[in-house]
Coordinates of C-alpha atoms in Angstrom, one line a residue:
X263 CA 34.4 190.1 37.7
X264 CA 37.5 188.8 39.4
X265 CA 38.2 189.7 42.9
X266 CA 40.1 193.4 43.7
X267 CA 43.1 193.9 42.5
X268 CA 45.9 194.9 44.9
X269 CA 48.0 197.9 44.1
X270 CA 51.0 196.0 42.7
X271 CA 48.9 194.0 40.3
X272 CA 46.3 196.9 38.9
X273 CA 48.7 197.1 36.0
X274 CA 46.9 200.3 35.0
X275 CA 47.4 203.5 33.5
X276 CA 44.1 205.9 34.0
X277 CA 42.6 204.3 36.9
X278 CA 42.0 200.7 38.3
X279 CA 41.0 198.9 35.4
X280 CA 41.4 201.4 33.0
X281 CA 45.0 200.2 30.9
X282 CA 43.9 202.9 28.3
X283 CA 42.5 200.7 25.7
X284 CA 40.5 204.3 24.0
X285 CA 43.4 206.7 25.2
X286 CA 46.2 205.1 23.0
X287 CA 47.6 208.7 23.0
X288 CA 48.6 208.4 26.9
X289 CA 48.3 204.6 27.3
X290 CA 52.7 204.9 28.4
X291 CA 54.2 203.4 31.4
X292 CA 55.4 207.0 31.9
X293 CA 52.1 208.5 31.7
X294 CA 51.0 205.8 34.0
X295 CA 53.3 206.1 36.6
X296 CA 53.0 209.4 36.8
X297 CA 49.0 210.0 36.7
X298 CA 47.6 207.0 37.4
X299 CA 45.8 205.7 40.5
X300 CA 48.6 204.3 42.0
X301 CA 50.5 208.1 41.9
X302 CA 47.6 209.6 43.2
X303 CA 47.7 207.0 46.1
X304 CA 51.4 207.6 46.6
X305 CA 50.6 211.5 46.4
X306 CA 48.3 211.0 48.9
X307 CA 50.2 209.1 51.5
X308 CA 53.4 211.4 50.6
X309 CA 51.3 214.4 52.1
X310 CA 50.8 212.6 54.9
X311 CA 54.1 211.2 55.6
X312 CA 55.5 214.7 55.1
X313 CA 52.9 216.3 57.6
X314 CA 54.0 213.3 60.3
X315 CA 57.5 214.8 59.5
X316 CA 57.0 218.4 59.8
X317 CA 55.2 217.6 63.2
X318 CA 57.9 215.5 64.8
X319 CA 60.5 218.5 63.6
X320 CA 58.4 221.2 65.2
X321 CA 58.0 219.4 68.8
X322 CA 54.0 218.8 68.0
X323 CA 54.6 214.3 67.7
X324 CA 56.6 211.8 69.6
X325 CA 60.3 211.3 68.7
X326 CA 60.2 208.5 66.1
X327 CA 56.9 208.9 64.8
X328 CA 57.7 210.4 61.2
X329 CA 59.9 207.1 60.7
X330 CA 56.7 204.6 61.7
X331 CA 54.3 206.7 59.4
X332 CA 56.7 207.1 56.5
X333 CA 57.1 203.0 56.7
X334 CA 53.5 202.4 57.1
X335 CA 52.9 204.8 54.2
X336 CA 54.9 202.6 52.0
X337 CA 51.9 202.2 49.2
X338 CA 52.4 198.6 48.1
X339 CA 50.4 197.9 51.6
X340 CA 47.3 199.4 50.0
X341 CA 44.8 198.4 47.5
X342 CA 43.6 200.9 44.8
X343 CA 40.7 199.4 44.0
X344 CA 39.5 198.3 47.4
X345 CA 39.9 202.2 48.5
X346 CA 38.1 203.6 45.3
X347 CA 35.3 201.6 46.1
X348 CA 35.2 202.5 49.6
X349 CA 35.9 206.5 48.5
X350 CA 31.7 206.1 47.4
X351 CA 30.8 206.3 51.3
X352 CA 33.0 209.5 52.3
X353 CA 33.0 210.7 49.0
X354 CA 37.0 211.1 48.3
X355 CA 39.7 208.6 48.3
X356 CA 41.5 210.4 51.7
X357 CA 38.6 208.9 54.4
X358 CA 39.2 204.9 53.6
X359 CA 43.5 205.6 53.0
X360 CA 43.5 207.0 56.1
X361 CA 41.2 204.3 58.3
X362 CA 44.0 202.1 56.6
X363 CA 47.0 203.9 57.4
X364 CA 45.9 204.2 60.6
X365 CA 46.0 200.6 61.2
X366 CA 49.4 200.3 60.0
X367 CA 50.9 203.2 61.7
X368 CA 49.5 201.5 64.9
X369 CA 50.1 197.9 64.0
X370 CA 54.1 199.1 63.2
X371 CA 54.6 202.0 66.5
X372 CA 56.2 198.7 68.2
X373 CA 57.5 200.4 71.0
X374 CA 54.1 202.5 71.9
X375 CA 55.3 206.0 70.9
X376 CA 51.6 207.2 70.1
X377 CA 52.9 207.9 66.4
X378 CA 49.1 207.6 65.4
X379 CA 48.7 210.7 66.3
X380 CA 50.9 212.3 63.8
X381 CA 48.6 211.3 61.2
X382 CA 46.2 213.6 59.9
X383 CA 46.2 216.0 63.0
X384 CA 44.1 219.4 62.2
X385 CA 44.1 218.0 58.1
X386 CA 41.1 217.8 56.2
X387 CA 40.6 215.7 53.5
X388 CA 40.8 218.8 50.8
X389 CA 44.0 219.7 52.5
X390 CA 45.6 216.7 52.0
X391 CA 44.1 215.8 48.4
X392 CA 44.8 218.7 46.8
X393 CA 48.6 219.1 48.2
X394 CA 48.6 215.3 46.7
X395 CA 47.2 217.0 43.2
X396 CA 50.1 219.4 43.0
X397 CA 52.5 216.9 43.8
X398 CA 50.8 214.6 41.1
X399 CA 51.0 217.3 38.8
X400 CA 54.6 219.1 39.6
X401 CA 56.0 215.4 38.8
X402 CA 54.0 215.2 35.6
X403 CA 55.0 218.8 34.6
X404 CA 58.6 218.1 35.2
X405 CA 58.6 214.9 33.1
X406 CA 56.8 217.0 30.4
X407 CA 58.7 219.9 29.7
X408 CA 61.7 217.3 29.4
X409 CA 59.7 216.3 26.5
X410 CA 58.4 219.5 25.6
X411 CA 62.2 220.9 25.1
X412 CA 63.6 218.0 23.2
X413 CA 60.7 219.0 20.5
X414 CA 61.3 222.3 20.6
X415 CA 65.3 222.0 19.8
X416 CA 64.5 219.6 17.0
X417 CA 62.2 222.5 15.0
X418 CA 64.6 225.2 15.8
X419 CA 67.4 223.0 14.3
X420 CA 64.3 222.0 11.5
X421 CA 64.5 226.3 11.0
X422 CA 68.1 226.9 10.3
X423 CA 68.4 224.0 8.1
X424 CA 65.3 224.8 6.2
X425 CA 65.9 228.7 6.5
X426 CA 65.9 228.7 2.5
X427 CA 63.5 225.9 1.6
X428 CA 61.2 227.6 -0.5
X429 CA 57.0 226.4 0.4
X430 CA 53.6 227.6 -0.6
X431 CA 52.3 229.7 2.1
X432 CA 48.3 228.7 2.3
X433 CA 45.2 231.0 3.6
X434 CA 42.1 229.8 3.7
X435 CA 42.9 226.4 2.3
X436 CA 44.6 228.3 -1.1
X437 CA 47.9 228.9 -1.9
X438 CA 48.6 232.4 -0.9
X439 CA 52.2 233.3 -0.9
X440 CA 55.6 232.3 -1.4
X441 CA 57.4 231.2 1.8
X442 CA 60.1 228.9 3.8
X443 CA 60.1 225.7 5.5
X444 CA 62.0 227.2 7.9
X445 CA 59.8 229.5 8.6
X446 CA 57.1 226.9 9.5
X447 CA 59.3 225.4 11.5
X448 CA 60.1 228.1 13.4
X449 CA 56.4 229.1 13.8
X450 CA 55.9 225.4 15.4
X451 CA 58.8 226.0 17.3
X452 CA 56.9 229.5 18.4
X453 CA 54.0 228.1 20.0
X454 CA 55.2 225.4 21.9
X455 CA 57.9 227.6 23.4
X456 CA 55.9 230.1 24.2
X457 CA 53.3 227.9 26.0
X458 CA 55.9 226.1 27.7
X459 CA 57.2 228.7 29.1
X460 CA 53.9 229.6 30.4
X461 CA 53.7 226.2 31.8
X462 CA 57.0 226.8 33.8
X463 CA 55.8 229.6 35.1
X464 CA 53.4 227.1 37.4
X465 CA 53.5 227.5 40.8
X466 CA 52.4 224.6 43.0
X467 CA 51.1 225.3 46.3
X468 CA 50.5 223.2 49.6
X469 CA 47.2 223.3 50.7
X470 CA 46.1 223.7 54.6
X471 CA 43.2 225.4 56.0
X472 CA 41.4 222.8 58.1
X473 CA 38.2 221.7 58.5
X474 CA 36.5 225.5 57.1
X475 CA 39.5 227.0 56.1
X476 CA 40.1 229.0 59.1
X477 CA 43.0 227.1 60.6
X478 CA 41.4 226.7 64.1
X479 CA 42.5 223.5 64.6
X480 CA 45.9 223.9 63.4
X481 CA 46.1 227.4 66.1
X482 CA 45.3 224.8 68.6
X483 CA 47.8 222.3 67.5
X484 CA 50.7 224.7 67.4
X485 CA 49.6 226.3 70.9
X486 CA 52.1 226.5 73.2
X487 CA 55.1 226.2 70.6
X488 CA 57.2 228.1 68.7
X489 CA 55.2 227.2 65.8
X490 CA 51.9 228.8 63.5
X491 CA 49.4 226.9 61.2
X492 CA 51.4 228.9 58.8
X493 CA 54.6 228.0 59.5
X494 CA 53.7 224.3 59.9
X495 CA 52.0 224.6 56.3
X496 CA 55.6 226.6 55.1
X497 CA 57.6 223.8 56.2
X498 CA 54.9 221.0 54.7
X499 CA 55.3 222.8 51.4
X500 CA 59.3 222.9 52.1
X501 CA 59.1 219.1 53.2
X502 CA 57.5 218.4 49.7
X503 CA 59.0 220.7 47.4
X504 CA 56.5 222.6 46.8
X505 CA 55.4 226.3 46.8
X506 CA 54.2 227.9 50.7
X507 CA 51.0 229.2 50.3
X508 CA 49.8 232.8 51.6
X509 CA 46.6 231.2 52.4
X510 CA 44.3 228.1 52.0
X511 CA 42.6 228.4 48.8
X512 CA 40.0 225.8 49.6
X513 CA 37.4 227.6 47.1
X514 CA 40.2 229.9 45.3
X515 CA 40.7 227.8 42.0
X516 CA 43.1 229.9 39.8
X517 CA 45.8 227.3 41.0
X518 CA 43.9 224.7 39.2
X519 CA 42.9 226.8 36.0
X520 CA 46.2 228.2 35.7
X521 CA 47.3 224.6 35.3
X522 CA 44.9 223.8 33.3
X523 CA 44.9 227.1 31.1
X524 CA 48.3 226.0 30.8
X525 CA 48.4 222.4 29.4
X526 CA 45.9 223.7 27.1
X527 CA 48.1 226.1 25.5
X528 CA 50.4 223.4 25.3
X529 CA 48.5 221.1 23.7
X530 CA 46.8 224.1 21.4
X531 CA 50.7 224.4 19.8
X532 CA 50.9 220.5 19.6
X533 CA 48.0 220.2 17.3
X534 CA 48.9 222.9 15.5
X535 CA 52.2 221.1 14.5
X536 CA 49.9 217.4 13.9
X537 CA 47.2 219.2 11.9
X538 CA 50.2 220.4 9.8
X539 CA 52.1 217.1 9.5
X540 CA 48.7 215.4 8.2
X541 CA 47.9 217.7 5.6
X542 CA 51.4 218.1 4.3
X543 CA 51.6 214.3 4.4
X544 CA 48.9 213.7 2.3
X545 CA 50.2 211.4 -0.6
X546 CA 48.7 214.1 -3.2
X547 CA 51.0 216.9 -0.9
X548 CA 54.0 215.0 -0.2
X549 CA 55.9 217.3 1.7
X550 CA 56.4 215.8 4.8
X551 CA 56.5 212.2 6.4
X552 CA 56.2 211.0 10.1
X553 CA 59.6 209.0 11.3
X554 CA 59.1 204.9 10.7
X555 CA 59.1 202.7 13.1
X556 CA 58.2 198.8 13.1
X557 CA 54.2 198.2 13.2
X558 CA 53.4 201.9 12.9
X559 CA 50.8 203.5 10.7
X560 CA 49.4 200.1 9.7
X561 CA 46.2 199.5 8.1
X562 CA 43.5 196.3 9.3
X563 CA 42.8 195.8 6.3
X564 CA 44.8 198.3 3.7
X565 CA 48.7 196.6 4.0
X566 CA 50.2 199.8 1.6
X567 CA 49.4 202.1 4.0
X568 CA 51.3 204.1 6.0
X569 CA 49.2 206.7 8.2
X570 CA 50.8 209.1 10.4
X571 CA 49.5 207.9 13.6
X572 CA 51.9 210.5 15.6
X573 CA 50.0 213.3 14.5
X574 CA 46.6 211.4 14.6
X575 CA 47.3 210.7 18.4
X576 CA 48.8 214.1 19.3
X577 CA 45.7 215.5 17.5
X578 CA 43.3 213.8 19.3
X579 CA 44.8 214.7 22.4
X580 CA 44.5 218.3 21.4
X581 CA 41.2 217.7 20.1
X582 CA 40.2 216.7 24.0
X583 CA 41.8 219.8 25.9
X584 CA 39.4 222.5 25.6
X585 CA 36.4 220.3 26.9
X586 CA 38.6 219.4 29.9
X587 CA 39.8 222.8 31.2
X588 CA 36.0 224.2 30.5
X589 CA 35.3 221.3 32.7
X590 CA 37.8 223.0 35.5
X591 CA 36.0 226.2 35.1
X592 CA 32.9 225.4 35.6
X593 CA 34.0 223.7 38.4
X594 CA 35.9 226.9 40.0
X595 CA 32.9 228.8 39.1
X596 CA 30.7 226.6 41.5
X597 CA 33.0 226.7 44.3
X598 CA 30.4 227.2 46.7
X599 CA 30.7 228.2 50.4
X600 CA 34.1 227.7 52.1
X601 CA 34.8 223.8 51.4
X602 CA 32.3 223.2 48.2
X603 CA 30.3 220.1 47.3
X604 CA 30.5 218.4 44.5
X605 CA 32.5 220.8 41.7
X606 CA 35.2 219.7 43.7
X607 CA 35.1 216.1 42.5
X608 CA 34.1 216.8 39.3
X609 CA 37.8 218.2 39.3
X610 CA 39.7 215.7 40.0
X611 CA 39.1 213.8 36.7
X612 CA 39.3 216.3 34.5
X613 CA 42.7 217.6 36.0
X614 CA 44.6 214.6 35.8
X615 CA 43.0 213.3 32.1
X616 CA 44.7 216.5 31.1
X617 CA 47.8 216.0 32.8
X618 CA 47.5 212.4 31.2
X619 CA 46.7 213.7 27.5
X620 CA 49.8 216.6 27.8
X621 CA 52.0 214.1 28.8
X622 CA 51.5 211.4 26.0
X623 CA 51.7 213.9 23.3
X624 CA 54.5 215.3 24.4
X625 CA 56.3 212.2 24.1
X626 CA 54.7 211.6 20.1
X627 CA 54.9 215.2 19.4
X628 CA 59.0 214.7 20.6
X629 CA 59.2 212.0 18.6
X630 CA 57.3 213.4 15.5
X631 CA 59.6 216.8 15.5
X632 CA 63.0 214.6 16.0
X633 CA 62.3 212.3 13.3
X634 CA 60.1 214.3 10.8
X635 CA 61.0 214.1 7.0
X636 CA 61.2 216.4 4.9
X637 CA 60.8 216.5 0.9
X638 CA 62.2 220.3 -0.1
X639 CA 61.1 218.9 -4.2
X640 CA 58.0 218.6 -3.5
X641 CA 57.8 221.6 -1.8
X642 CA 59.0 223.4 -4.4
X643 CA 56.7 221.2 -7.0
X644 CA 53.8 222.6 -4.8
X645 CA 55.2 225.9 -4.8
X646 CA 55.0 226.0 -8.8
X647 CA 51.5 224.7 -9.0
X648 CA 50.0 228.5 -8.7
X649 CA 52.9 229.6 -11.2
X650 CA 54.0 233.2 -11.7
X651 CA 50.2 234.3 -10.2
X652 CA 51.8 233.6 -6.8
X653 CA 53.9 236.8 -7.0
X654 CA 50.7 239.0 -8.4
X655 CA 51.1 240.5 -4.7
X656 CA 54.5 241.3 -5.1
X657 CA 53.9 242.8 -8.4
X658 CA 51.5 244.6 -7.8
X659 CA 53.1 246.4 -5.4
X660 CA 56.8 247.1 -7.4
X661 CA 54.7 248.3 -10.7
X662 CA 51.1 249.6 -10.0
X663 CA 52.9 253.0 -8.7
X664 CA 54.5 252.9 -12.1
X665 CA 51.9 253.0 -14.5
X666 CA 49.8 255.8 -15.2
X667 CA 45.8 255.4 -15.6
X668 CA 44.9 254.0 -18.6
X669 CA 41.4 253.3 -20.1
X670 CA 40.1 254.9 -16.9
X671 CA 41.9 252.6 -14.8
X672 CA 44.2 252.8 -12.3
X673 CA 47.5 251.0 -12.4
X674 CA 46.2 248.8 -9.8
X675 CA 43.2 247.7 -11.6
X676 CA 45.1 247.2 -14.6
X677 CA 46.9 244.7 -13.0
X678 CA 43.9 243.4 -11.5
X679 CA 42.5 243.2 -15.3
X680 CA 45.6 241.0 -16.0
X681 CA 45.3 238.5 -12.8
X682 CA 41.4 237.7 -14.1
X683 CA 42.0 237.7 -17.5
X684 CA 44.7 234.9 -16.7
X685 CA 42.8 232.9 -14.0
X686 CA 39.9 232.6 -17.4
X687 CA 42.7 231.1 -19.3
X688 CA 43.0 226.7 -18.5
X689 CA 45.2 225.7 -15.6
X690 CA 48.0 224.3 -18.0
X691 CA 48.3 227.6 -19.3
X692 CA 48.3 230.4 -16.4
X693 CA 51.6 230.7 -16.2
X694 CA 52.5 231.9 -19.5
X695 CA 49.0 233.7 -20.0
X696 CA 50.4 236.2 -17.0
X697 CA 53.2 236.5 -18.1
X698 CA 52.4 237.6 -21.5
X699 CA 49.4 239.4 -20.3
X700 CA 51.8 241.3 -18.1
X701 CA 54.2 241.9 -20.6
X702 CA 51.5 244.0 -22.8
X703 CA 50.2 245.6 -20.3
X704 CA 54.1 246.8 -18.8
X705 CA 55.9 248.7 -21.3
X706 CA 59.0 247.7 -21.4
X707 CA 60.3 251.4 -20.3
X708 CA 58.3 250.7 -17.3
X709 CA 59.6 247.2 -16.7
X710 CA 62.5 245.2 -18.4
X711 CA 62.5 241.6 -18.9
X712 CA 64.9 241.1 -16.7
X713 CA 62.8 243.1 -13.7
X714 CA 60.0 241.1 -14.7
X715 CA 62.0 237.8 -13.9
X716 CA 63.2 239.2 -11.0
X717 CA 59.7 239.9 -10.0
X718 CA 58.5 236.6 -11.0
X719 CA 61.0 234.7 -8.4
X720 CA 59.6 233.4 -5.6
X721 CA 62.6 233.5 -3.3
X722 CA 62.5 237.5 -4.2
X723 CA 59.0 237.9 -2.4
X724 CA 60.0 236.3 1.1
X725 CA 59.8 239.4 3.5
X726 CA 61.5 239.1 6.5
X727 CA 61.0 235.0 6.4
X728 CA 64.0 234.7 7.9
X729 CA 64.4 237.8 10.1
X730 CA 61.2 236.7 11.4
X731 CA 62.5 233.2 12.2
X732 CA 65.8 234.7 14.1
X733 CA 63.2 236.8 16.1
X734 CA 61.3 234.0 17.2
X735 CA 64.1 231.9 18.6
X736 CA 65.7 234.9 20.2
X737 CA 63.1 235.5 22.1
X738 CA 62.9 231.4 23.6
X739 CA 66.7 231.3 23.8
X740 CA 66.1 228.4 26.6
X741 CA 64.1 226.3 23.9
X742 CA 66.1 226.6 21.4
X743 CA 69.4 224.8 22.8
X744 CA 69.1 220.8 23.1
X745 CA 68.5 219.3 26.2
X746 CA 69.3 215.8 27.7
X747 CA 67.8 212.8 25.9
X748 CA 65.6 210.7 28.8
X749 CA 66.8 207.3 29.2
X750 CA 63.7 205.5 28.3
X751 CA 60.9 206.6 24.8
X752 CA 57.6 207.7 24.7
X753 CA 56.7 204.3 25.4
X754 CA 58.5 203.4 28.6
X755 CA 61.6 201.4 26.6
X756 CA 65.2 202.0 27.2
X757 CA 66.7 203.8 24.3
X758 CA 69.4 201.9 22.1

């Protein structure tokens, strides 16, 4: 190994050394910037910064000393690797940053002020790394709903324009009923709305409790002033845009599973939409195709191929979500006494992967939804495989209450007879084995020929397809319109 890497030159996206070489899903600039060790050391020395500022506002530090903290806080002075290795003898990445930032602060209060002791005063390090986690993942959650809403305007548009493309429905892996690309759409559109808006719901609240959670030292720090522990910890969470806090919550985890339940869900409606895409893209399906793009899809060995490596990320990404957030609640489960041991750090990972995951599918899922295509003849090819047998519902419904009994048989089980006589008949000839077996068992009385065709449509057996669609982006009226296109793609590049 090479000597440790300063901040500036980590280069990483997951961690110091970790450029996300098996996470190709979330290996972005975005994703790094945003979850990576270097914003979890900003995070950190944000919280800090904005505590030196809230305690030079409320009288409780020496004029000048939010300036000197905020400059020494600057995290290009800092290496992440050199402070992850020295986390092993405190534990958590807070004790070493702060031994450092102590050093600055005091090597930068030129003029003596005693800004040092703005730093950290009645914190612990739970206090301040957690705060840094919300920050961390209020920053990430912001950058992915962006995401999350372009998708979601591309497959409401997908739903109007497809509102009449006629589909096979499928249940159980058969074909079950007629229905509408649109529909599908809308469905997609459904469950990422609905779990986005869940995810806006979030709430992301400062930390501060203190040493046990009781806020002694903080009484102590505010004695004498105008000021609480709790207004101090109001005006942190003010200072950093984030949500006041009735109380610490040093062993209350709902904040974190909340989050977590929540880019689950998220991620739950993403692979919904990729398991789709990949079955419907199927060469022997044909119904759908990923957008192109220069050196996507390819094959090591295989040069026709084109495999729809959107979905395959977002999937994998979806595939890795349930493990994470059960990791969460186990943690919050073992919360033990007021500051706990080591569920705590088993946390930390497991919050931010997620963060990590959500946000790199959101980017390919965007992408996927904006430039999906769409092939409405071989839908309808698809469609026609089952033949007139994919209405048997639908007839069975308009003409069973027609016929009387009959050989001892209800109409329904006459038309039963007819279905299984037909599905005895070879594939090639289904389709005009029900239909004459339907015809002699109908007299015409009962049913006309032209009924019967009627009958036999699929577009005539949709329900409320498109009522249900309308419903659906009613109700998500704030996912439906389009929002600003970000400046730069899913992979950190400025759009053209």
């Amino acid at each position: 190994m090479t000597g440790s890497a300063g901040l500036g030159d980590t280069g990483t996206f997951g961690g110091a050394g970790d450029a996300g070489l098996l996470s190709p899903v979330s290996a972005s600039p975005l994703v790094g910037a945003l979850t990576g060790d270097q914003a979890v050391l900003a995070a950190i020395l944000a919280v800090e910064s904005g505590w030196a500022a809230v305690l030079e506002k409320a009288g409780l530090a020496a004029a000048g000393s939010a300036a000197v903290v905020s400059a020494a806080a600057e995290p290009g002075r800092y290496s992440v690797a050199g402070i992850a290795r020295r986390a092993q003898g405190g534990g958590n990445p807070v004790i070493p940053l702060l031994a450092d930032l102590r050093k600055n602060v005091q090597a930068l209060d030129g003029t003596g002020i005693g800004a040092g002791k703005a730093v950290h005063t009645s914190l612990t390090s739970q206090d301040v790394l957690d705060t840094a986690l919300m920050l961390l993942a209020r920053n990430t959650v912001e950058a992915l709903l962006g995401d999350l809403k372009r998708t979601t305007a591309a497959l409401a548009s997908l739903a109007e324009e497809h509102a009449d493309t006629l589909c096979v429905g499928r249940s159980l892996t058969q074909h079950s009923l007629p229905f509408t690309f649109g529909l599908r759409a809308a469905q997609w559109f459904h469950g990422v709305a609905a779990a986005g808006r869940q995810l806006e719901g979030l709430a992301y609240p400062v930390q501060f409790g203190g040493a046990a959670g009781t806020l002694a030292a903080g009484t102590v720090l505010a004695s004498g002033s105008s000021s609480t522990p709790f207004s101090l910890a109001d005006a942190l969470a003010a200072q950093l845009g984030l949500a006041a806090a009735p109380a610490p919550w040093h062993t209350n985890r709902l904040v974190v599973t909340s989050l977590g339940n929540a880019l689950a869900a998220v991620l739950d409606a993403f692979g919904k939409i990729a398991a789709d895409v990949l079955f419907l893209s199927r060469p022997e399906v044909g119904e759908l195709a990923e957008p192109r793009a220069a050196g996507r899809g390819v094959s090591s060995a295989m040069p026709q191929k084109q495999n729809p490596v959107l979905s395959v990320l977002v999937r994998s990404a979806a595939l890795q979500a349930p493990q994470l957030v059960a990791q969460l609640h186990l943690a919050a489960a073992n919360f033990n006494d007021e500051r706990p041991d080591a569920a705590w750090h088993t946390e930390w990972p497991a919050l931010r992967q997620l963060l990590a995951l959500a946000l790199g599918a959101a980017g390919h899922v965007r992408e996927l939804a904006e430039g999906l295509q769409s092939f409405p003849d071989a839908m309808r090819r698809n469609l026609d495989l089952a033949g007139p047998l994919l209405l048997a519902e639908g007839v069975g419904a308009a003409v069973a209450p027609l016929l009387g009994a009959k050989d001892g048989l209800t109409g329904k089980e006459q038309l039963q007879a007819v279905v299984d006589q037909t599905l005895q008949a070879p594939s090639g000839e289904q389709a005009a084995t029900y239909r004459r077996l339907l015809r002699d068992a109908v007299p015409a009385g009962v049913l006309t020929d032209l009924r019967l065709e009627e009958l036999l449509d699929p577009a005539s057996y949709l329900g409320e397809a498109a009522g249900i669609s309308r419903r659906i982006q009613a109700a998500f009226p704030e996912f439906a319109a389009p929002t600003a296109l970000p400046d730069t793609d899913v992979n950190g590049d400025p759009r053209g």
